[in-house]
Short mmCIF file of C-alpha atoms in Angstrom, two decimals:
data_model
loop_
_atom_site.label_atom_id
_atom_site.label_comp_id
_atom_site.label_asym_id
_atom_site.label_seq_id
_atom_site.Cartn_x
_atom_site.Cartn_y
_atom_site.Cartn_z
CA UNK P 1146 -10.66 -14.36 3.85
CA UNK P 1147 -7.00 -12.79 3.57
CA UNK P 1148 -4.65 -11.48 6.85
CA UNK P 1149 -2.95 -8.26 5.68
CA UNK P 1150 0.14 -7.57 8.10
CA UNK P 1151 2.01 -4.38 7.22
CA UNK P 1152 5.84 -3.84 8.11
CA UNK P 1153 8.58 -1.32 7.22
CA UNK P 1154 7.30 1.96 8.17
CA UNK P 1155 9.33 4.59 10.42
CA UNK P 1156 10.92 8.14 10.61
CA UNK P 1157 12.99 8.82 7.80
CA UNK P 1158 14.67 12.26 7.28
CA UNK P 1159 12.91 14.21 3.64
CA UNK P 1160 14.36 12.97 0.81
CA UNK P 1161 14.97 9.38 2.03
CA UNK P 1162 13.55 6.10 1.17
CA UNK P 1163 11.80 3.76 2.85
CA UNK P 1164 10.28 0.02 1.98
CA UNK P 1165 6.80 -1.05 3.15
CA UNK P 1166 6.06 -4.88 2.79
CA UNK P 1167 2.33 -6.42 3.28
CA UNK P 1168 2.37 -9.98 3.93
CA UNK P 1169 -1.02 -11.58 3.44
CA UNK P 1170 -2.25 -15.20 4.75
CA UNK P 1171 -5.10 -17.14 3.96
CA UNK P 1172 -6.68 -17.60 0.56
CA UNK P 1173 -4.39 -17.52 -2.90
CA UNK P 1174 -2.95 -14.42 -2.87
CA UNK P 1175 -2.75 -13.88 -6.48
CA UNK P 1176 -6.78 -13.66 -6.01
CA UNK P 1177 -6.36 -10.22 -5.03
CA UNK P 1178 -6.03 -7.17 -6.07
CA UNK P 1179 -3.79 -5.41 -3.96
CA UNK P 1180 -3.48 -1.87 -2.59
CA UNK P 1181 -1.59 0.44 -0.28
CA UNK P 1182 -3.86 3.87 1.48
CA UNK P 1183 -3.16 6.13 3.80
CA UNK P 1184 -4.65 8.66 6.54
CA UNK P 1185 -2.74 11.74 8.57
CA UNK P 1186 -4.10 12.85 11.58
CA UNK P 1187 -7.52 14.76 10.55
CA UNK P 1188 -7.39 13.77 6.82
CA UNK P 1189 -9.28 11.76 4.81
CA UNK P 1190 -7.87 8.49 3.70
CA UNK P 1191 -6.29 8.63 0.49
CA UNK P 1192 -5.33 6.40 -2.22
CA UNK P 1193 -1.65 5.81 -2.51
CA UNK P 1194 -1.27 2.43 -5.21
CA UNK P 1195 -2.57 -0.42 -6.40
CA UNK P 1196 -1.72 -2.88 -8.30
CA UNK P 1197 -3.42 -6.03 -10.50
CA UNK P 1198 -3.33 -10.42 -9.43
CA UNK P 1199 -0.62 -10.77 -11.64
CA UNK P 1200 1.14 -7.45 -11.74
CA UNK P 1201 -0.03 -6.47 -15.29
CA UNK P 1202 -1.25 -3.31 -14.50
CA UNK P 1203 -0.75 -0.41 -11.52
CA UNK P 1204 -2.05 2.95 -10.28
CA UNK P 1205 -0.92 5.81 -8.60
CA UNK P 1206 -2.24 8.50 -6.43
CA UNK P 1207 -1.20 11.65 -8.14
CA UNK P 1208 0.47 12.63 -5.18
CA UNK P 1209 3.12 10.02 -5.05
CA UNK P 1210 3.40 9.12 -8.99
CA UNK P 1211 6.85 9.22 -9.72
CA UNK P 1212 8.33 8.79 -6.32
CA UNK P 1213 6.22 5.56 -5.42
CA UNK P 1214 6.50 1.80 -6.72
CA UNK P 1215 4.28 -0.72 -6.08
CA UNK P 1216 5.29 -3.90 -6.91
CA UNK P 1217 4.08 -7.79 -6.02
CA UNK P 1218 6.02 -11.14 -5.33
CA UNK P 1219 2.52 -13.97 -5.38
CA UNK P 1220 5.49 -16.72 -4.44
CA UNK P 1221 6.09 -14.99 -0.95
CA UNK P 1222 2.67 -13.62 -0.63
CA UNK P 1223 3.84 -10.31 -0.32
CA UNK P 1224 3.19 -6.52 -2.31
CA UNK P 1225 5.31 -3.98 -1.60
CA UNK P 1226 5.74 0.22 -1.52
CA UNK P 1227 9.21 1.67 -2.70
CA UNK P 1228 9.02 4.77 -1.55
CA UNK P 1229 11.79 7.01 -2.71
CA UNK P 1230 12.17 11.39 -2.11
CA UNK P 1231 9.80 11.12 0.68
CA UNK P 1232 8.30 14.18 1.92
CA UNK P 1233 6.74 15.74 5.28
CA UNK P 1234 3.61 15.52 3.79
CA UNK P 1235 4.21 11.88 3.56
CA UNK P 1236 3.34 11.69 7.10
CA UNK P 1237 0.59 8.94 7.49
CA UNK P 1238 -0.30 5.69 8.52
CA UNK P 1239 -0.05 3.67 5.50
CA UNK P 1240 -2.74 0.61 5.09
CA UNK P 1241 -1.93 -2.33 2.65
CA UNK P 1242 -5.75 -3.29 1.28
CA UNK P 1243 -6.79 -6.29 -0.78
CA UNK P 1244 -9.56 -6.82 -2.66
CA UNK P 1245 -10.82 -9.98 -4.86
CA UNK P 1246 -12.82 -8.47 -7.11
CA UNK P 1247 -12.13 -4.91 -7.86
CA UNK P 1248 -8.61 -3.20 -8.12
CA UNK P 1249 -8.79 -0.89 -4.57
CA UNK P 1250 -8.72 2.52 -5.75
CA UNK P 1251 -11.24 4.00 -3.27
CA UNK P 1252 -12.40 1.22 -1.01
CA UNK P 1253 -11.29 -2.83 -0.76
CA UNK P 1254 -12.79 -5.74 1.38
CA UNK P 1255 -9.82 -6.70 3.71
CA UNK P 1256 -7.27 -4.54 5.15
CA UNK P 1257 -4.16 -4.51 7.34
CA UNK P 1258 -4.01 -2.56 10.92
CA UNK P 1259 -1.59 -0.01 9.21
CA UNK P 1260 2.18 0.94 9.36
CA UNK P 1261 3.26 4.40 10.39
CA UNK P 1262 5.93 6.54 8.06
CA UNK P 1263 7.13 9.85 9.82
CA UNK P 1264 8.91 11.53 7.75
CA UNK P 1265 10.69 15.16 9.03
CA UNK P 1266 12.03 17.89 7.76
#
């Protein structure tokens, strides 16, 4: 069992940046694939990034590709969303996921309570 515990999130004007951190506990992190969602208010949850155990390979949401890094640290436990030329449509609560089997790009096993990103225009 991993602990997902999100940080990082807030309002940001459009165009700004903002960092989101996941900090996981428990098993070996580098066990999991890791993975960052989100939902808005009466949307679906949608797939943001995800990257590999060792950071070999990612994925993007098509939404964010270009404008969103995902990157890992497995000595501090911890993945991580660069967001840069964030948008009002950005708008969400954003969930870090992990997974130990499958990379999440729809659906992983654990997941974090969420970290909210307002972003205005």
């Amino acid at each position: 069992q991993v602990q997902l515990v999100e940080s990082g999130g807030g309002l940001v004007q459009a165009g700004g940046s903002l960092r989101l951190s996941c900090a996981a506990s428990g098993r070996t992190f580098s066990s999991y694939a890791m993975g960052w969602f989100r939902q808005a208010p009466g949307k679906e949850r949608e797939f943001v990034a995800a990257i590999s155990r060792f950071g070999g390979a990612t994925y993007y949401g098509d939404s964010v590709k270009g404008r969103f890094t995902i990157s890992r640290e497995n000595a501090k436990n911890t993945v991580y969303l660069q967001m840069n030329s964030l948008k009002p449509e950005d708008t969400a609560l954003y969930y870090c996921a992990a997974d130990p089997q499958r990379t999440p790009l729809a659906d992983a096993r654990y997941w974090g309570q969420g970290t909210q990103v307002t972003v205005s225009s």
